[in-house]
C-alpha cells in the first residue's frame, strides 16, 4: 500500500512548475483576465446604483430617478451575466486543458522510468496521482483560482470605494481585517498538511482496489473476500479519519472568518446608523457603504474558503512534481552507438555482478562470465531463484549491473541507444501479457504500423488462426481486460505471434510453451523452430523437449554458472543438471 519511504518534496518553489503549463495559453489567459476585471468592475458599480436608488429614488420621492436607478441595476445584471459567462467558460477551459496536459506529461514520463522505480511506487498510487491529483489542479485552475482573483479585485476595489464613501467607517472595517487574516494563516497551514495526508490515504484506497480486482480469481479461489473486506474497510476508515481532521480544521477556518466578519459589519452598521440619525451621512451612502463592506468581507471569506482548495492543490502539485522530477536510472548516452539490425548479434556478460535495488543485501548475479553466441540457442536451467529471469532483465536493460559489462557485438550496452537496443529483441514471457483492446492491436503491439497482411501471417505462424473462428469479430474482436476472454494457451499463442511479427534479432523465451496443452505445444514448437532460425535465442527452460534442442545449456545456481554444455554432456558432468533432469523432466523422460 503506501510506501513510508516515498520521498516528500519540501521545496515549495516546485509549485511554480505548474506555471509552465499556462504559457501556451496566454491568449485564453488574457481573455479570461479581461472578463475577470470587467465583472469585478461591474459588480463594484452596483453599489453606486443602490446609493442612487435610495437617495435619488426613495428619499427624493422621484419616480423618474427611481426608474433610472432600477434600469441601471438591471443593466449591471445583464453585463455581469455576460462577463461571468465568458470568465467561467475561459477559466474552466484552461483548467481542463492544463490538467489534461499534466496527465499526458506525467504518464509519458513515468513509462520511461526504470523498473525498480515501481518497486517503491505502486501503480495504484501513481494512478491516483495522475487522476485524482490532476482533478484537484483542474478544480483550482478552472475555478478556485478565478474565484480568488475575482474576490481579490473586489476586495481592493471595495476598499477604495469605502474610503471614497466614508473614511471613518472604513477605518472600522480595516481594523477588523487582521482578525480575519490571522485564522486564515493559522488554520490554513494545518489544512495544507492534512490535505496532502488525505491524498496519500486516497491513493492507498485506490491501490487496494486495483490489487484486489487485478487478482480477483486468486482472491476468490482462496475465498479471501471476508479478509479483504476487513482490510479494505480499515484502509477506507483510515482515509476517512484523516479527511475528517482536514474538514474540521477547514470548518474552524470558515467559522472563525464568518464570526469576525459579522462582528465587524455589526459594529460598522451601529456607527453608521448613528451618523444617519444625526444627519452626518445620507441613507444612500450608508447603504452603499454597507454594500461595499459586505462585499469586502465576503471577498475575504471567499478567499479564505478557496485557500483550502489551494492548499489541497499545493499538496497535489508536490505529488505530481515528484513524479515529473523523478529521474530514470536507465538513460541514453549523449552520443549513442547503433548496431546494424541486419547483422547477427552475440551477447557477452563479463564479470557481471548485480543486486536488485530493493534487495541490495542479496547478490543475485555473482561475477558472471557468459557468451550467448550469434544465431545460436542458449537454454538457461536451474533451481528457482537462481538468477535466470534476472539475466533476461539485464539483457533487456531493465537494470544496470552493479559491476561488469554487458555487451552486444562487443559494444557496451550502456553506450547504446535504449530504443534501438530493445528494438532488436522479442520477448515471450512465461505468463503472457495482453492488453485491453482487439486481437489485431495485441498482435501488432511491437509493430503498431504493421499491415493486416503481416498480422495475418504472424497469426498463422503462431497458430492463432486455429481459434480465430471462435472470436465474434475476427481480428477486431475485443479480448477483455488483460485478455480474460481467452484461455492461457490462446494468450500464449498471441504473445508468440507478437514476437514473430516483430522479427527480432534476439529472441528471449521464458518457457514460452508452459501454458499450452500437448497438442498446442507441438504446433508452437514448430512455429518457434522457424522463428529461432538465424537468431540469437536465449530461453529459460523447464521442459526437456526445449532443452535438448539448444546449442548450449547453462546451469545457473545462486547467480553463478554451475556448468555448461550440451544435454548429453551435462548429464555426465553435472550432478545438479542430472538431478533436475530426473525431477523436473521426469514426466517427459518416462
Tab-separated table of C-alpha atoms in Angstrom, residues 151-473:
chain	number	residue	atom	x	y	z
A	151	UNK	CA	-12.522	38.376	-4.860
A	152	UNK	CA	-9.099	39.986	-4.503
A	153	UNK	CA	-10.134	42.567	-7.120
A	154	UNK	CA	-13.471	43.082	-5.353
A	155	UNK	CA	-11.640	43.455	-2.047
A	156	UNK	CA	-9.258	46.103	-3.403
A	157	UNK	CA	-11.994	47.927	-5.316
A	158	UNK	CA	-14.339	47.730	-2.329
A	159	UNK	CA	-11.699	49.234	-0.013
A	160	UNK	CA	-11.205	52.131	-2.458
A	161	UNK	CA	-14.950	52.812	-2.645
A	162	UNK	CA	-15.213	52.534	1.149
A	163	UNK	CA	-12.648	55.311	1.581
A	164	UNK	CA	-14.411	57.394	-1.049
A	165	UNK	CA	-17.766	56.896	0.692
A	166	UNK	CA	-16.803	57.339	4.353
A	167	UNK	CA	-13.297	57.348	5.851
A	168	UNK	CA	-14.386	56.906	9.471
A	169	UNK	CA	-16.452	53.819	8.806
A	170	UNK	CA	-13.710	52.423	6.566
A	171	UNK	CA	-11.246	52.514	9.442
A	172	UNK	CA	-13.652	50.303	11.432
A	173	UNK	CA	-13.597	47.752	8.601
A	174	UNK	CA	-9.804	47.926	8.194
A	175	UNK	CA	-9.247	47.351	11.918
A	176	UNK	CA	-11.232	44.089	11.698
A	177	UNK	CA	-9.140	42.718	8.777
A	178	UNK	CA	-6.222	41.389	10.910
A	179	UNK	CA	-8.719	39.369	12.971
A	180	UNK	CA	-9.828	37.700	9.731
A	181	UNK	CA	-6.350	37.168	8.264
A	182	UNK	CA	-4.910	35.558	11.424
A	183	UNK	CA	-7.171	32.460	11.457
A	184	UNK	CA	-6.628	32.097	7.705
A	185	UNK	CA	-2.870	31.838	8.189
A	186	UNK	CA	-3.115	29.689	11.312
A	187	UNK	CA	-5.644	27.124	10.147
A	188	UNK	CA	-4.518	27.281	6.522
A	189	UNK	CA	-1.138	25.813	7.447
A	190	UNK	CA	-2.816	22.862	9.164
A	191	UNK	CA	-5.210	22.347	6.260
A	192	UNK	CA	-2.311	22.150	3.810
A	193	UNK	CA	-0.551	19.349	5.703
A	194	UNK	CA	-3.749	17.390	6.219
A	195	UNK	CA	-4.661	17.843	2.541
A	196	UNK	CA	-1.506	16.065	1.496
A	197	UNK	CA	-2.125	13.281	4.021
A	198	UNK	CA	-5.653	12.912	2.651
A	199	UNK	CA	-4.357	12.456	-0.893
A	200	UNK	CA	-1.896	9.806	0.288
A	201	UNK	CA	-4.684	7.919	2.045
A	202	UNK	CA	-6.921	8.120	-1.036
A	203	UNK	CA	-4.037	6.675	-3.055
A	204	UNK	CA	-3.938	3.766	-0.583
A	205	UNK	CA	-7.611	3.085	-1.223
A	206	UNK	CA	-7.046	3.111	-4.993
A	207	UNK	CA	-4.059	0.790	-4.656
A	208	UNK	CA	-6.008	-1.739	-2.623
A	209	UNK	CA	-8.909	-1.761	-5.092
A	210	UNK	CA	-6.523	-2.141	-8.034
A	211	UNK	CA	-4.633	-5.063	-6.478
A	212	UNK	CA	-7.789	-6.889	-5.378
A	213	UNK	CA	-9.598	-6.587	-8.698
A	214	UNK	CA	-6.491	-7.393	-10.727
A	215	UNK	CA	-6.098	-10.651	-8.787
A	216	UNK	CA	-9.819	-11.361	-8.425
A	217	UNK	CA	-9.520	-15.045	-9.380
A	218	UNK	CA	-6.829	-15.680	-6.762
A	219	UNK	CA	-8.867	-13.740	-4.208
A	220	UNK	CA	-11.974	-15.812	-4.887
A	221	UNK	CA	-10.162	-19.134	-5.215
A	222	UNK	CA	-8.929	-18.765	-1.625
A	223	UNK	CA	-12.325	-17.366	-0.602
A	224	UNK	CA	-10.466	-14.371	0.767
A	225	UNK	CA	-13.395	-11.952	0.449
A	226	UNK	CA	-14.057	-11.523	4.173
A	227	UNK	CA	-10.403	-10.769	4.947
A	228	UNK	CA	-10.163	-8.362	2.007
A	229	UNK	CA	-13.341	-6.593	3.070
A	230	UNK	CA	-11.904	-6.164	6.555
A	231	UNK	CA	-8.575	-4.812	5.316
A	232	UNK	CA	-10.217	-2.544	2.748
A	233	UNK	CA	-12.591	-1.230	5.421
A	234	UNK	CA	-9.582	-0.386	7.622
A	235	UNK	CA	-7.918	1.411	4.702
A	236	UNK	CA	-11.076	3.410	3.920
A	237	UNK	CA	-11.643	4.289	7.584
A	238	UNK	CA	-8.031	5.482	7.866
A	239	UNK	CA	-8.593	7.761	4.865
A	240	UNK	CA	-11.882	8.922	6.422
A	241	UNK	CA	-10.226	9.832	9.728
A	242	UNK	CA	-7.575	11.951	8.004
A	243	UNK	CA	-10.272	13.613	5.870
A	244	UNK	CA	-12.331	14.418	8.967
A	245	UNK	CA	-9.335	16.123	10.574
A	246	UNK	CA	-8.895	18.216	7.418
A	247	UNK	CA	-12.600	19.061	7.308
A	248	UNK	CA	-12.526	20.035	10.997
A	249	UNK	CA	-9.632	22.444	10.502
A	250	UNK	CA	-11.208	23.925	7.383
A	251	UNK	CA	-14.574	24.292	9.138
A	252	UNK	CA	-12.889	26.113	12.020
A	253	UNK	CA	-11.223	28.380	9.462
A	254	UNK	CA	-14.530	29.275	7.773
A	255	UNK	CA	-16.407	29.658	11.082
A	256	UNK	CA	-13.743	31.989	12.514
A	257	UNK	CA	-13.785	34.169	9.413
A	258	UNK	CA	-17.611	34.417	9.421
A	259	UNK	CA	-17.675	35.320	13.115
A	260	UNK	CA	-15.162	38.149	12.756
A	261	UNK	CA	-16.767	39.422	9.553
A	262	UNK	CA	-20.271	39.667	11.023
A	263	UNK	CA	-18.924	41.248	14.200
A	264	UNK	CA	-17.087	43.888	12.167
A	265	UNK	CA	-20.133	44.632	9.978
A	266	UNK	CA	-22.398	44.921	13.036
A	267	UNK	CA	-20.092	47.484	14.653
A	268	UNK	CA	-19.894	49.370	11.357
A	269	UNK	CA	-23.706	49.475	10.949
A	270	UNK	CA	-24.163	50.701	14.515
A	271	UNK	CA	-21.727	53.572	13.992
A	272	UNK	CA	-23.090	54.341	10.503
A	273	UNK	CA	-26.700	54.173	11.713
A	274	UNK	CA	-25.972	56.799	14.349
A	275	UNK	CA	-24.382	59.036	11.688
A	276	UNK	CA	-27.552	58.763	9.532
A	277	UNK	CA	-29.736	59.660	12.506
A	278	UNK	CA	-27.509	62.664	13.191
A	279	UNK	CA	-27.619	63.689	9.516
A	280	UNK	CA	-23.877	63.335	9.015
A	281	UNK	CA	-24.346	60.950	6.067
A	282	UNK	CA	-27.314	60.047	3.861
A	283	UNK	CA	-29.186	56.764	3.892
A	284	UNK	CA	-27.911	56.045	0.361
A	285	UNK	CA	-24.311	56.487	1.493
A	286	UNK	CA	-24.855	54.045	4.347
A	287	UNK	CA	-26.489	51.512	2.021
A	288	UNK	CA	-23.638	51.873	-0.491
A	289	UNK	CA	-21.084	51.639	2.298
A	290	UNK	CA	-22.781	48.554	3.745
A	291	UNK	CA	-22.816	47.004	0.269
A	292	UNK	CA	-19.081	47.585	-0.189
A	293	UNK	CA	-18.319	46.469	3.375
A	294	UNK	CA	-20.244	43.232	2.875
A	295	UNK	CA	-18.504	42.800	-0.477
A	296	UNK	CA	-15.089	43.278	1.129
A	297	UNK	CA	-15.952	40.905	3.965
A	298	UNK	CA	-17.425	38.355	1.573
A	299	UNK	CA	-14.285	38.600	-0.575
A	300	UNK	CA	-12.085	37.856	2.423
A	301	UNK	CA	-14.350	34.950	3.386
A	302	UNK	CA	-14.359	33.572	-0.171
A	303	UNK	CA	-10.573	33.793	-0.388
A	304	UNK	CA	-10.245	32.018	2.952
A	305	UNK	CA	-12.516	29.229	1.729
A	306	UNK	CA	-10.667	28.977	-1.576
A	307	UNK	CA	-7.423	28.812	0.386
A	308	UNK	CA	-8.404	25.308	1.468
A	309	UNK	CA	-8.641	24.258	-2.177
A	310	UNK	CA	-5.348	25.974	-2.904
A	311	UNK	CA	-3.695	24.135	-0.023
A	312	UNK	CA	-5.004	20.804	-1.262
A	313	UNK	CA	-3.832	21.657	-4.765
A	314	UNK	CA	-0.399	22.531	-3.380
A	315	UNK	CA	-0.149	19.050	-1.878
A	316	UNK	CA	-1.354	17.509	-5.143
A	317	UNK	CA	1.153	19.565	-7.132
A	318	UNK	CA	4.011	18.384	-4.930
A	319	UNK	CA	2.993	14.774	-5.526
A	320	UNK	CA	2.780	15.285	-9.293
A	321	UNK	CA	6.062	17.164	-9.427
A	322	UNK	CA	7.731	14.308	-7.542
A	323	UNK	CA	6.791	12.064	-10.453
A	324	UNK	CA	7.808	14.571	-13.125
A	325	UNK	CA	11.117	15.340	-11.415
A	326	UNK	CA	11.973	11.666	-10.838
A	327	UNK	CA	14.911	10.616	-12.954
A	328	UNK	CA	15.281	7.215	-14.546
A	329	UNK	CA	18.419	5.280	-13.715
A	330	UNK	CA	18.417	3.870	-17.268
A	331	UNK	CA	19.328	6.708	-19.623
A	332	UNK	CA	20.692	7.036	-23.135
A	333	UNK	CA	24.294	8.211	-23.571
A	334	UNK	CA	24.938	11.627	-25.112
A	335	UNK	CA	26.468	10.021	-28.201
A	336	UNK	CA	24.818	6.598	-28.524
A	337	UNK	CA	26.106	3.727	-30.634
A	338	UNK	CA	23.703	1.976	-33.022
A	339	UNK	CA	24.093	-1.644	-34.148
A	340	UNK	CA	23.317	-2.842	-37.627
A	341	UNK	CA	19.906	-4.563	-37.201
A	342	UNK	CA	20.733	-6.970	-40.055
A	343	UNK	CA	23.919	-8.354	-38.501
A	344	UNK	CA	23.998	-11.441	-36.232
A	345	UNK	CA	24.380	-10.416	-32.585
A	346	UNK	CA	26.485	-12.011	-29.862
A	347	UNK	CA	25.714	-11.097	-26.225
A	348	UNK	CA	28.530	-11.154	-23.676
A	349	UNK	CA	28.451	-10.938	-19.862
A	350	UNK	CA	31.873	-10.003	-18.495
A	351	UNK	CA	32.391	-10.188	-14.714
A	352	UNK	CA	28.802	-9.072	-14.111
A	353	UNK	CA	27.556	-8.620	-10.550
A	354	UNK	CA	24.054	-7.473	-9.729
A	355	UNK	CA	21.712	-6.916	-6.776
A	356	UNK	CA	18.168	-5.600	-7.028
A	357	UNK	CA	17.867	-2.038	-5.642
A	358	UNK	CA	15.199	-3.135	-3.166
A	359	UNK	CA	17.308	-6.106	-2.002
A	360	UNK	CA	20.850	-4.809	-2.058
A	361	UNK	CA	21.986	-7.189	0.672
A	362	UNK	CA	21.384	-10.194	-1.603
A	363	UNK	CA	23.655	-10.581	-4.628
A	364	UNK	CA	21.507	-12.102	-7.379
A	365	UNK	CA	24.221	-12.403	-10.054
A	366	UNK	CA	27.788	-13.158	-8.990
A	367	UNK	CA	30.767	-12.495	-11.249
A	368	UNK	CA	29.002	-13.928	-14.299
A	369	UNK	CA	31.004	-14.553	-17.465
A	370	UNK	CA	28.818	-15.877	-20.225
A	371	UNK	CA	28.555	-15.616	-24.010
A	372	UNK	CA	25.339	-16.069	-25.990
A	373	UNK	CA	26.552	-16.915	-29.482
A	374	UNK	CA	25.073	-15.231	-32.550
A	375	UNK	CA	22.347	-17.217	-34.315
A	376	UNK	CA	22.581	-19.950	-31.685
A	377	UNK	CA	20.170	-21.098	-28.972
A	378	UNK	CA	21.193	-20.990	-25.312
A	379	UNK	CA	18.999	-22.591	-22.657
A	380	UNK	CA	19.167	-21.451	-19.027
A	381	UNK	CA	18.194	-24.089	-16.476
A	382	UNK	CA	18.469	-24.320	-12.728
A	383	UNK	CA	16.536	-24.057	-9.462
A	384	UNK	CA	14.016	-21.239	-8.969
A	385	UNK	CA	15.542	-18.030	-7.661
A	386	UNK	CA	18.919	-18.829	-9.188
A	387	UNK	CA	19.024	-15.710	-11.386
A	388	UNK	CA	17.701	-16.915	-14.767
A	389	UNK	CA	14.981	-14.246	-15.073
A	390	UNK	CA	17.448	-11.628	-13.823
A	391	UNK	CA	19.710	-12.403	-16.798
A	392	UNK	CA	16.747	-11.657	-19.081
A	393	UNK	CA	16.143	-8.340	-17.302
A	394	UNK	CA	19.801	-7.371	-17.655
A	395	UNK	CA	19.785	-8.242	-21.365
A	396	UNK	CA	16.665	-6.079	-21.792
A	397	UNK	CA	18.486	-3.401	-19.788
A	398	UNK	CA	15.727	-3.035	-17.243
A	399	UNK	CA	18.581	-2.718	-14.759
A	400	UNK	CA	22.272	-1.814	-14.940
A	401	UNK	CA	24.825	-4.255	-13.466
A	402	UNK	CA	26.496	-3.155	-10.248
A	403	UNK	CA	29.815	-4.019	-11.874
A	404	UNK	CA	30.999	-5.666	-15.049
A	405	UNK	CA	29.964	-5.174	-18.677
A	406	UNK	CA	27.109	-6.475	-20.808
A	407	UNK	CA	27.949	-6.067	-24.470
A	408	UNK	CA	26.278	-6.674	-27.806
A	409	UNK	CA	28.806	-7.404	-30.575
A	410	UNK	CA	31.492	-6.040	-28.227
A	411	UNK	CA	29.582	-2.771	-27.725
A	412	UNK	CA	28.790	-1.900	-24.098
A	413	UNK	CA	25.005	-1.811	-23.636
A	414	UNK	CA	25.369	1.440	-21.675
A	415	UNK	CA	26.822	3.070	-24.803
A	416	UNK	CA	23.812	2.099	-26.924
A	417	UNK	CA	20.534	3.831	-27.674
A	418	UNK	CA	17.927	2.161	-25.478
A	419	UNK	CA	15.137	2.222	-28.053
A	420	UNK	CA	17.297	0.766	-30.823
A	421	UNK	CA	18.682	-1.894	-28.440
A	422	UNK	CA	15.247	-3.126	-27.400
A	423	UNK	CA	14.002	-2.949	-30.976
A	424	UNK	CA	16.418	-5.826	-31.674
A	425	UNK	CA	14.645	-8.057	-29.152
A	426	UNK	CA	11.475	-10.095	-28.995
A	427	UNK	CA	10.319	-11.234	-25.569
A	428	UNK	CA	7.796	-14.004	-24.849
A	429	UNK	CA	7.130	-14.246	-21.078
A	430	UNK	CA	6.039	-17.364	-19.227
A	431	UNK	CA	2.787	-15.668	-18.246
A	432	UNK	CA	1.551	-13.995	-21.452
A	433	UNK	CA	0.540	-10.365	-21.046
A	434	UNK	CA	-2.255	-8.986	-23.193
A	435	UNK	CA	-3.782	-5.523	-23.146
A	436	UNK	CA	-7.352	-4.299	-23.305
A	437	UNK	CA	-8.112	-3.936	-26.989
A	438	UNK	CA	-8.564	-6.012	-30.113
A	439	UNK	CA	-6.729	-9.116	-31.274
A	440	UNK	CA	-5.150	-7.085	-34.089
A	441	UNK	CA	-3.858	-4.437	-31.662
A	442	UNK	CA	-2.360	-7.074	-29.360
A	443	UNK	CA	-0.502	-8.892	-32.134
A	444	UNK	CA	0.737	-5.571	-33.557
A	445	UNK	CA	1.840	-4.300	-30.124
A	446	UNK	CA	5.530	-4.483	-31.006
A	447	UNK	CA	4.976	-3.139	-34.524
A	448	UNK	CA	1.989	-0.741	-34.466
A	449	UNK	CA	2.336	0.196	-38.152
A	450	UNK	CA	2.132	-3.433	-39.343
A	451	UNK	CA	-0.273	-4.136	-42.189
A	452	UNK	CA	-3.175	-6.551	-41.763
A	453	UNK	CA	-1.406	-8.948	-44.135
A	454	UNK	CA	1.682	-9.027	-41.884
A	455	UNK	CA	-0.514	-9.573	-38.818
A	456	UNK	CA	-2.321	-12.446	-40.532
A	457	UNK	CA	0.982	-14.122	-41.465
A	458	UNK	CA	2.246	-13.849	-37.875
A	459	UNK	CA	-1.070	-15.167	-36.534
A	460	UNK	CA	-0.940	-18.118	-38.888
A	461	UNK	CA	2.678	-18.893	-37.964
A	462	UNK	CA	1.757	-18.891	-34.250
A	463	UNK	CA	-1.393	-20.958	-34.895
A	464	UNK	CA	-3.665	-18.142	-33.687
A	465	UNK	CA	-5.854	-18.925	-36.702
A	466	UNK	CA	-6.742	-22.234	-35.032
A	467	UNK	CA	-9.145	-20.399	-32.675
A	468	UNK	CA	-9.788	-17.266	-34.751
A	469	UNK	CA	-13.163	-18.547	-35.979
A	470	UNK	CA	-14.367	-18.690	-32.349
A	471	UNK	CA	-13.952	-14.910	-31.978
A	472	UNK	CA	-17.053	-12.898	-32.948
A	473	UNK	CA	-15.290	-10.135	-34.894
